[in-house]
Coordinates of N, CA and C in Angstrom, one line a residue:
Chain A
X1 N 89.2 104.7 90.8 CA 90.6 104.3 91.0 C 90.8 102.9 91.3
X2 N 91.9 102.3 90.7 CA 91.8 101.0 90.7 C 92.7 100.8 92.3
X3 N 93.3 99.3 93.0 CA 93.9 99.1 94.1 C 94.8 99.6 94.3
X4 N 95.5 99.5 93.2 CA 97.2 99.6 92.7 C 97.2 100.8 92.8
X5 N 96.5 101.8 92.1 CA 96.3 103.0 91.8 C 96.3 103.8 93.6
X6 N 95.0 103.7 93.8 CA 95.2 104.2 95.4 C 95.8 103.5 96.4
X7 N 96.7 102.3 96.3 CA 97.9 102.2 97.3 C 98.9 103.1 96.5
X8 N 99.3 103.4 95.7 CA 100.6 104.5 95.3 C 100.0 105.6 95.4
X9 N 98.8 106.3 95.8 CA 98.0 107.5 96.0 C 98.6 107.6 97.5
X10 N 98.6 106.4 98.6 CA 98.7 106.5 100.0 C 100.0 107.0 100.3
X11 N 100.8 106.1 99.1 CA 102.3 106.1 99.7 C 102.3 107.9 99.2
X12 N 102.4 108.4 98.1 CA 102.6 109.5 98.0 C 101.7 109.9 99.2
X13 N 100.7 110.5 99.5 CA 100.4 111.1 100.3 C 100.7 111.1 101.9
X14 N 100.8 109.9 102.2 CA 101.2 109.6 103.8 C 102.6 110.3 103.8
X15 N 103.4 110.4 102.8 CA 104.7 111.3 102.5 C 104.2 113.2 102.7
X16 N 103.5 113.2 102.0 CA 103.4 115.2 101.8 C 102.8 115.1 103.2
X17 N 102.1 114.6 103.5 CA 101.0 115.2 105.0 C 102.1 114.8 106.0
X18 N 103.2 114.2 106.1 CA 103.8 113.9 107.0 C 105.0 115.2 106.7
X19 N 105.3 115.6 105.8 CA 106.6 116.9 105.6 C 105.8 118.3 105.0
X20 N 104.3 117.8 105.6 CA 103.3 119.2 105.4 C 103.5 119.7 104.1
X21 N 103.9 119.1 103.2 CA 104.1 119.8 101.5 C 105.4 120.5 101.3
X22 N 106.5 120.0 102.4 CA 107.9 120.1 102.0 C 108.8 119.3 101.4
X23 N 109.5 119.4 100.6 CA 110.1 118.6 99.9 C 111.0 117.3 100.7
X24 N 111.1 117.4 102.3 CA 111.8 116.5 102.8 C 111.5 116.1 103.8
X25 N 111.5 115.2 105.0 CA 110.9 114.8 106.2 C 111.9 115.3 107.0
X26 N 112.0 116.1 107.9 CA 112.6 116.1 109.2 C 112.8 115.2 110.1
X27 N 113.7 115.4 110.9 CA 114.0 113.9 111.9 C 112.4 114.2 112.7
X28 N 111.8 115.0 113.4 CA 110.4 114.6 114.0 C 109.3 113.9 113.1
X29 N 109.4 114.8 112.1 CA 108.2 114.3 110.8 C 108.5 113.0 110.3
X30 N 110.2 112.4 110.4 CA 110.1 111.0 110.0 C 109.7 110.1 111.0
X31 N 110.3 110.3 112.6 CA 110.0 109.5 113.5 C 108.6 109.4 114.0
X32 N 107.8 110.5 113.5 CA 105.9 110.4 113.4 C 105.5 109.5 112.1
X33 N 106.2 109.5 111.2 CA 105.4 108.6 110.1 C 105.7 107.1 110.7
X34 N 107.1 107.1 110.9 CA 107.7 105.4 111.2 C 106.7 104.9 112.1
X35 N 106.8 105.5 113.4 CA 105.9 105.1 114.4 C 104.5 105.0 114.1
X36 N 103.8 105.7 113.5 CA 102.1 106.1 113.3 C 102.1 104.7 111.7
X37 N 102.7 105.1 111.2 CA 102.5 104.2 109.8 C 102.8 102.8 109.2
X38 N 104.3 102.5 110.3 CA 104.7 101.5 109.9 C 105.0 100.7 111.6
X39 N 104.3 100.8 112.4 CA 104.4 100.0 113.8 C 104.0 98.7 113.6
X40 N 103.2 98.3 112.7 CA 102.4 97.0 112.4 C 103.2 96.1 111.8
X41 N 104.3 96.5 111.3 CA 105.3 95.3 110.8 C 107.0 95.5 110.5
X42 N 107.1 97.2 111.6 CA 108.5 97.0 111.8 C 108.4 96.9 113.2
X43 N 109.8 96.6 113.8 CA 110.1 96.8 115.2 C 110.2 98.0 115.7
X44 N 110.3 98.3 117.0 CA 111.2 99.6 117.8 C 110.9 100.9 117.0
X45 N 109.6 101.1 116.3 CA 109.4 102.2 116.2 C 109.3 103.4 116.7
X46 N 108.7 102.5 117.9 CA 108.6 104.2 119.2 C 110.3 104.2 119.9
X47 N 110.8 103.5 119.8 CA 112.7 104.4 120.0 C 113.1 104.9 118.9
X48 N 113.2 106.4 119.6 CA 113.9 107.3 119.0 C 115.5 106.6 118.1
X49 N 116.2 106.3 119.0 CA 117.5 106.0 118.6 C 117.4 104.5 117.4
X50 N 116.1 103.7 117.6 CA 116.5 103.4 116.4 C 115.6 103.5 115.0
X51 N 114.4 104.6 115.5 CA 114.3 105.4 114.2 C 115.0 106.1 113.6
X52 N 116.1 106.6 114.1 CA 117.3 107.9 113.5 C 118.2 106.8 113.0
X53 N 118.5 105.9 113.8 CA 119.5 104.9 113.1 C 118.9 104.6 111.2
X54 N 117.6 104.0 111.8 CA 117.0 103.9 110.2 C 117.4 105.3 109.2
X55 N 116.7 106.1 109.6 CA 117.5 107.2 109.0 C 118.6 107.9 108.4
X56 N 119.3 107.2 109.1 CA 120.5 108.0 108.8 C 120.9 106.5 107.8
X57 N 120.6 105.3 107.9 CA 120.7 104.2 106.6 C 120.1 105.1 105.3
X58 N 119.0 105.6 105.4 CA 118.2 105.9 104.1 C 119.0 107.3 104.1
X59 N 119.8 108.1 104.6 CA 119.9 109.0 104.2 C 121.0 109.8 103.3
X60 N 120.7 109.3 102.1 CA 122.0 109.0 100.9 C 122.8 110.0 100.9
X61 N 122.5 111.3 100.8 CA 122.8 112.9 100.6 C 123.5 113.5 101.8
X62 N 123.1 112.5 103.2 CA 123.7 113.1 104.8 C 123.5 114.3 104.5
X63 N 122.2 114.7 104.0 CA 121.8 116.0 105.0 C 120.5 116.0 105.9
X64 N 120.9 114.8 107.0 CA 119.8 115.1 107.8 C 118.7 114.8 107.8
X65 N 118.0 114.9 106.7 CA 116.5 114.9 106.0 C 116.1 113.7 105.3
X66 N 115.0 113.1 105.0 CA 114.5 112.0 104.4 C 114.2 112.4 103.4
X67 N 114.2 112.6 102.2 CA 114.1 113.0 100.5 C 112.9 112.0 100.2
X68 N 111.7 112.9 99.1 CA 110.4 111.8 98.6 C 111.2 110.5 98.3
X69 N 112.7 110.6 97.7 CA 113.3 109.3 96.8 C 113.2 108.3 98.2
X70 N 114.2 108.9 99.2 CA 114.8 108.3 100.0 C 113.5 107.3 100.8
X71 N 112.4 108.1 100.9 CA 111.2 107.3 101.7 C 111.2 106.0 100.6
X72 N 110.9 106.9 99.7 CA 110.5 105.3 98.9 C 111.5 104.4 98.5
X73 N 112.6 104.2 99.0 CA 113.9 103.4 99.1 C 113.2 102.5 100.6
X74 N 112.5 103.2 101.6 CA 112.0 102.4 102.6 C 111.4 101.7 102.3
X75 N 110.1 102.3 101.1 CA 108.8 101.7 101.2 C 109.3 100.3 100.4
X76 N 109.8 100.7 99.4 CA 110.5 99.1 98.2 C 111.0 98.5 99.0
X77 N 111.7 99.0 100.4 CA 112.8 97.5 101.0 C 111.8 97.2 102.2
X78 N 111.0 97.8 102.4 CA 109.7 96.9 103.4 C 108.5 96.1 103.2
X79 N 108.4 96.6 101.3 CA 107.2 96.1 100.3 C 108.0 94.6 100.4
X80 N 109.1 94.6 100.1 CA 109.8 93.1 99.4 C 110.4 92.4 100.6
X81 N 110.6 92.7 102.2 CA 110.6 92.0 102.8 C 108.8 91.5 103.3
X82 N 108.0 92.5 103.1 CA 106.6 92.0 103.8 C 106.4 91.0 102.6
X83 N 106.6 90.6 101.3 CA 106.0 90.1 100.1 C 107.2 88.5 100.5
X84 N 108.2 88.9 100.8 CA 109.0 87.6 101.1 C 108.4 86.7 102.2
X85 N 108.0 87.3 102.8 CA 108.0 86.5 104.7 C 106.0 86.0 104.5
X86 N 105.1 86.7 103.5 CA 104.5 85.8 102.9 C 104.4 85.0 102.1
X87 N 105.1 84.9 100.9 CA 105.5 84.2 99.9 C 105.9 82.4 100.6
X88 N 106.4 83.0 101.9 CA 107.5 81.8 102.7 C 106.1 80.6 103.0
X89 N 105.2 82.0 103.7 CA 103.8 80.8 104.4 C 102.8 80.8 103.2
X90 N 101.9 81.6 102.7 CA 101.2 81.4 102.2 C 101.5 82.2 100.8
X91 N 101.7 81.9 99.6 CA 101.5 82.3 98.4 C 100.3 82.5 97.9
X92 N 99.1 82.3 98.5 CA 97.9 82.3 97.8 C 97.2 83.5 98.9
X93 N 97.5 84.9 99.0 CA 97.2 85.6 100.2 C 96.1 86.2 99.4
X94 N 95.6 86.3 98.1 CA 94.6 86.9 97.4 C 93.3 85.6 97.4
Chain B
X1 N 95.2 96.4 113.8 CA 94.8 96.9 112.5 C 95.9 97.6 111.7
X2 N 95.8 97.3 110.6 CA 97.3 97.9 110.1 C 97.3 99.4 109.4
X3 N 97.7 100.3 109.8 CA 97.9 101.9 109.4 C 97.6 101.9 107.4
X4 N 97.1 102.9 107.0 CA 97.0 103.1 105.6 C 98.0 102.8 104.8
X5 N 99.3 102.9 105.5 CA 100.4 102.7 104.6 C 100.7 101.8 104.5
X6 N 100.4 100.7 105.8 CA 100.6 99.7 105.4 C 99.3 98.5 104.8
X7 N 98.6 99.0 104.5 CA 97.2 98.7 103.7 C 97.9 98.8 102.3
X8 N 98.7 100.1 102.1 CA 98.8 100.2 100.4 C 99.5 99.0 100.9
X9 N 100.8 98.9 101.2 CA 101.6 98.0 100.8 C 101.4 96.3 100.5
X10 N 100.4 96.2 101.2 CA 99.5 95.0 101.7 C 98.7 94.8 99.7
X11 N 98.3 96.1 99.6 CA 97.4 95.6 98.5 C 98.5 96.0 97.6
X12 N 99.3 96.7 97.0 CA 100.5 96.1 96.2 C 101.0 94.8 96.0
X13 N 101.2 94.0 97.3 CA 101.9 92.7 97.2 C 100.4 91.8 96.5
X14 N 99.7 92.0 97.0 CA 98.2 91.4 96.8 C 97.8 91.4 95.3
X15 N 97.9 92.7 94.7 CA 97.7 93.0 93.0 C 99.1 92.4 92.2
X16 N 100.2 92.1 93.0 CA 101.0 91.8 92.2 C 100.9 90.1 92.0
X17 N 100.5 89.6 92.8 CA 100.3 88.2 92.8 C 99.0 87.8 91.9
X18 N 98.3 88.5 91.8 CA 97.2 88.3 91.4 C 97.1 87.8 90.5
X19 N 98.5 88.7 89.4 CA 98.7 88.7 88.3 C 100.2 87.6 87.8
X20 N 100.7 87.5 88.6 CA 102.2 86.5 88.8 C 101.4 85.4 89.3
X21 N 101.2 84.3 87.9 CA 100.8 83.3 88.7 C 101.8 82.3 89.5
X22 N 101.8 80.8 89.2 CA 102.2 80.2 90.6 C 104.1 80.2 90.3
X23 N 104.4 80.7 89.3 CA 105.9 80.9 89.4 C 106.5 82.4 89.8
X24 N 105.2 83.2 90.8 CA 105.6 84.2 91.5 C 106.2 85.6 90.8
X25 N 106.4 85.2 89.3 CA 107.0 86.3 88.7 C 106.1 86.9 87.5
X26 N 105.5 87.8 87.2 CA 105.5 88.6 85.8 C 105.9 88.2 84.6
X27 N 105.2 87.7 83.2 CA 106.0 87.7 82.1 C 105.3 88.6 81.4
X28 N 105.9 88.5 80.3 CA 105.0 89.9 79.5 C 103.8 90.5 79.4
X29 N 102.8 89.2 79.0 CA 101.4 89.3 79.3 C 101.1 89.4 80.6
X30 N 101.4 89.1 81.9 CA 100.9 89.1 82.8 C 101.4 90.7 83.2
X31 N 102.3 91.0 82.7 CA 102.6 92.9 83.0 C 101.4 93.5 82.2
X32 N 101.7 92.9 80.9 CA 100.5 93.9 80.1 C 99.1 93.5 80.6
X33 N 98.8 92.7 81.0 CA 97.1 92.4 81.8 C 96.8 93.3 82.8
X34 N 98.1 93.6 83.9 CA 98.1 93.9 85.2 C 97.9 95.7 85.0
X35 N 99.1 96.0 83.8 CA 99.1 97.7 83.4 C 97.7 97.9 82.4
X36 N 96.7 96.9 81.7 CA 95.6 97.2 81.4 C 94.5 97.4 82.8
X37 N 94.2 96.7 83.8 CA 93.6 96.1 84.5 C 93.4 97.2 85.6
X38 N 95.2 97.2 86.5 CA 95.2 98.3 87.5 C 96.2 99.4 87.2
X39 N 96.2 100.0 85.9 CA 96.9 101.1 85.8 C 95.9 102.0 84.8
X40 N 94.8 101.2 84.8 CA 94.2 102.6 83.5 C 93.5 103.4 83.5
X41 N 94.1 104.7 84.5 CA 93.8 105.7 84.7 C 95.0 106.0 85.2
X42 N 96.2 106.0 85.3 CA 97.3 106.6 85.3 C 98.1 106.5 83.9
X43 N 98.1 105.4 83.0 CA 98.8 105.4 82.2 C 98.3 105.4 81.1
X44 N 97.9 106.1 80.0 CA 96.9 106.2 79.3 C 97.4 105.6 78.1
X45 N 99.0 105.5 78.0 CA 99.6 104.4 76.7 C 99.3 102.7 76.8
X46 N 98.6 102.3 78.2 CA 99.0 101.3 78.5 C 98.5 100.2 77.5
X47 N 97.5 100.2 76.6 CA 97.1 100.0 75.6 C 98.5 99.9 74.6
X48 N 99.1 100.4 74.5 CA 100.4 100.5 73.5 C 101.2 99.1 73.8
X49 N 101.6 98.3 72.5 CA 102.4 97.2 73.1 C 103.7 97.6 72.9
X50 N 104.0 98.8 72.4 CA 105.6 99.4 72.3 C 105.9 99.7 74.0
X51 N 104.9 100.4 74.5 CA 105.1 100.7 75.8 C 104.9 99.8 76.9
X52 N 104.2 98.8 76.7 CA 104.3 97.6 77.5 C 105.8 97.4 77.4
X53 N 106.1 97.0 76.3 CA 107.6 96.4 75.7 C 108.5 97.1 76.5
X54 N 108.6 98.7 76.6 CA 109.7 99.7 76.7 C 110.2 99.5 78.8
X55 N 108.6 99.2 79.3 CA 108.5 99.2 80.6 C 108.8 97.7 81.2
X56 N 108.5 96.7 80.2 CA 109.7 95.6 80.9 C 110.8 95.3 81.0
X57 N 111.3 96.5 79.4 CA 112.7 96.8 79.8 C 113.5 96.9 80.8
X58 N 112.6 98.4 81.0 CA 113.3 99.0 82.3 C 113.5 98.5 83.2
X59 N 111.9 97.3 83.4 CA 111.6 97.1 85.0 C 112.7 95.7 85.3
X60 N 112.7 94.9 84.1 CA 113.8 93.5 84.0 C 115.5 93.4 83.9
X61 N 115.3 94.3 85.4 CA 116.8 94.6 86.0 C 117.9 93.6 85.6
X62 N 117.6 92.2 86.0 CA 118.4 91.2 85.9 C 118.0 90.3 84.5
X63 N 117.7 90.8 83.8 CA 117.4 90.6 82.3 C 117.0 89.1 82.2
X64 N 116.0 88.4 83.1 CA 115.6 87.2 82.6 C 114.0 86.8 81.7
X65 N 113.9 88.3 81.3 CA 112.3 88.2 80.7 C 111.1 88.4 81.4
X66 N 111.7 88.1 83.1 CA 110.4 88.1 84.2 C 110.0 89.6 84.9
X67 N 109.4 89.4 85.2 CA 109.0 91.0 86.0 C 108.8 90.1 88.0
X68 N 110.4 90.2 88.2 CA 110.1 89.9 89.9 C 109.2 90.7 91.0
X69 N 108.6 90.3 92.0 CA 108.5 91.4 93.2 C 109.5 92.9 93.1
X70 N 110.5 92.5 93.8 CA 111.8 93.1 93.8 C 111.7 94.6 92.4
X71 N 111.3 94.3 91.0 CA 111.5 94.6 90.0 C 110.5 95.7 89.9
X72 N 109.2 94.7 90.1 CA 107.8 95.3 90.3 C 108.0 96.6 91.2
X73 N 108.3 96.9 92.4 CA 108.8 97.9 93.2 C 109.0 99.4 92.1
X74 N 110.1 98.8 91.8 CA 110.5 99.9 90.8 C 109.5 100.9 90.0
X75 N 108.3 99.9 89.6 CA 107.2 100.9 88.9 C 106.6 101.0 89.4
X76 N 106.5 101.0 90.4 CA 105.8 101.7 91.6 C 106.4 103.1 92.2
X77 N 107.5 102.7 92.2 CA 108.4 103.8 92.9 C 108.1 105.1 92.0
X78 N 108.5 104.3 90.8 CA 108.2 105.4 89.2 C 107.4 106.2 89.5
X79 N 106.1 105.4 89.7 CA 104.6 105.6 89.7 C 104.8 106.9 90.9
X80 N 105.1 106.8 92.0 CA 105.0 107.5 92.9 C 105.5 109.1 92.4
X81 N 106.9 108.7 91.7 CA 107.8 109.7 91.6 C 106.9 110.7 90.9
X82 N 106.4 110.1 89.7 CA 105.3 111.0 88.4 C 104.2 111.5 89.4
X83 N 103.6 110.2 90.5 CA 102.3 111.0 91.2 C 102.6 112.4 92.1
X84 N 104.3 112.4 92.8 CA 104.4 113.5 93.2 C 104.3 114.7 92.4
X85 N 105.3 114.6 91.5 CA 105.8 115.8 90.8 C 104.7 116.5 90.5
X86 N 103.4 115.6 90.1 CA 102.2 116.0 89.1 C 101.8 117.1 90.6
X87 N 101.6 116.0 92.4 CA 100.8 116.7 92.8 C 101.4 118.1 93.1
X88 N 103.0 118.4 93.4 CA 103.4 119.6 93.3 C 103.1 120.5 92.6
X89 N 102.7 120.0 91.3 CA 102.5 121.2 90.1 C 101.1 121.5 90.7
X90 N 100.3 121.1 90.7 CA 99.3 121.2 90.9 C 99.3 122.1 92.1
X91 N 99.7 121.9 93.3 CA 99.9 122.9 94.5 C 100.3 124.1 94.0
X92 N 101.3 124.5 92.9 CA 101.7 125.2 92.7 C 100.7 126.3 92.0
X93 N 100.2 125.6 90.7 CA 99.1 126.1 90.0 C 97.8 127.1 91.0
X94 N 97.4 125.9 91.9 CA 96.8 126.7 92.8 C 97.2 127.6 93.7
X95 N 98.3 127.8 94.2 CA 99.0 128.9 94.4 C 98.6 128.9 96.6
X96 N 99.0 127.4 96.3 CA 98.7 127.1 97.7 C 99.8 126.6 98.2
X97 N 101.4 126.3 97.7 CA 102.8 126.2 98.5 C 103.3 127.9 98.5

């Protein structure tokens, strides 16, 4: 498997293992991924209130739940701010 | 140390540059090198220059011929969307949901 290949292996998977193989994330199962997965380059992960805030941004349908789409509406708007704020210092990060 | 997830994302921005040389963006050939290179084993047309063609369509939101960061996202997203569905079926087949 190539890089590319098993980073879109992660994203899908850090998704199913976090909603146990349900189609959606619950408000606990999202506030465990945000915190456990993404503390390294978002803020205020471990507050509840503004993990649910995030949430309820991504949550197009307002039912509550984080949808496989809806995560990866996070992952694209966190890919393209972490790819901007390097692009700024270093373009040559390979 | 940075979580797995954020490793993929790390080596996404990383493979995309690799291939975007120093004007940051994707042009034809540099999609079709990158979908030869690191897609070949998910995409088994990637060989096809119709389907190179058909996927910068898609991916060249703002129609300037380039394949942006921003753009790149998208086939990824794709990528995810196909890798889930596949791994559902698959759950399913085995008769383990």
């Amino acid at each position: 498997m190539t890089d590319m290949e098993a980073a879109i292996k992660t994203v899908v998977t850090t998704f199913i293992s976090s909603s146990k193989g349900k189609d959606n994330l619950d408000k606990k199962g999202f506030q465990k991924l945000v915190s456990k997965q993404l503390g390294g380059i978002m803020e205020d992960t471990n507050s509840s209130s503004a993990v649910e805030e995030l949430k309820r941004g991504l949550d197009e349908n307002n039912d509550g739940k984080v949808s496989f789409q809806e995560y990866l509406s996070l992952i694209g708007y966190v890919a393209n701010s972490l790819s901007q704020s390097k692009c700024g210092t270093n373009a040559d990060a390979s | 140390m940075p979580s797995e997830l954020e490793g993929a994302m790390e080596s996404l921005i990383k493979v995309f540059h690799r291939y975007a040389s120093k004007d940051g963006v994707l042009c034809r050939r540099e999609l079709r090198e990158l979908m030869e290179n690191e897609l070949s084993n998910f995409l088994r047309s990637q060989k096809d220059p119709a389907a190179v063609d058909k996927i910068m369509k898609d991916l060249d939101t703002n129609g300037d011929g380039k394949v942006d960061f921003e753009e790149f996202v998208s086939l990824v997203v794709g990528l995810s969307i196909a890798c889930e569905q596949c791994y559902q079926i698959h759950l399913k087949k085995t008769g383990k949901k």
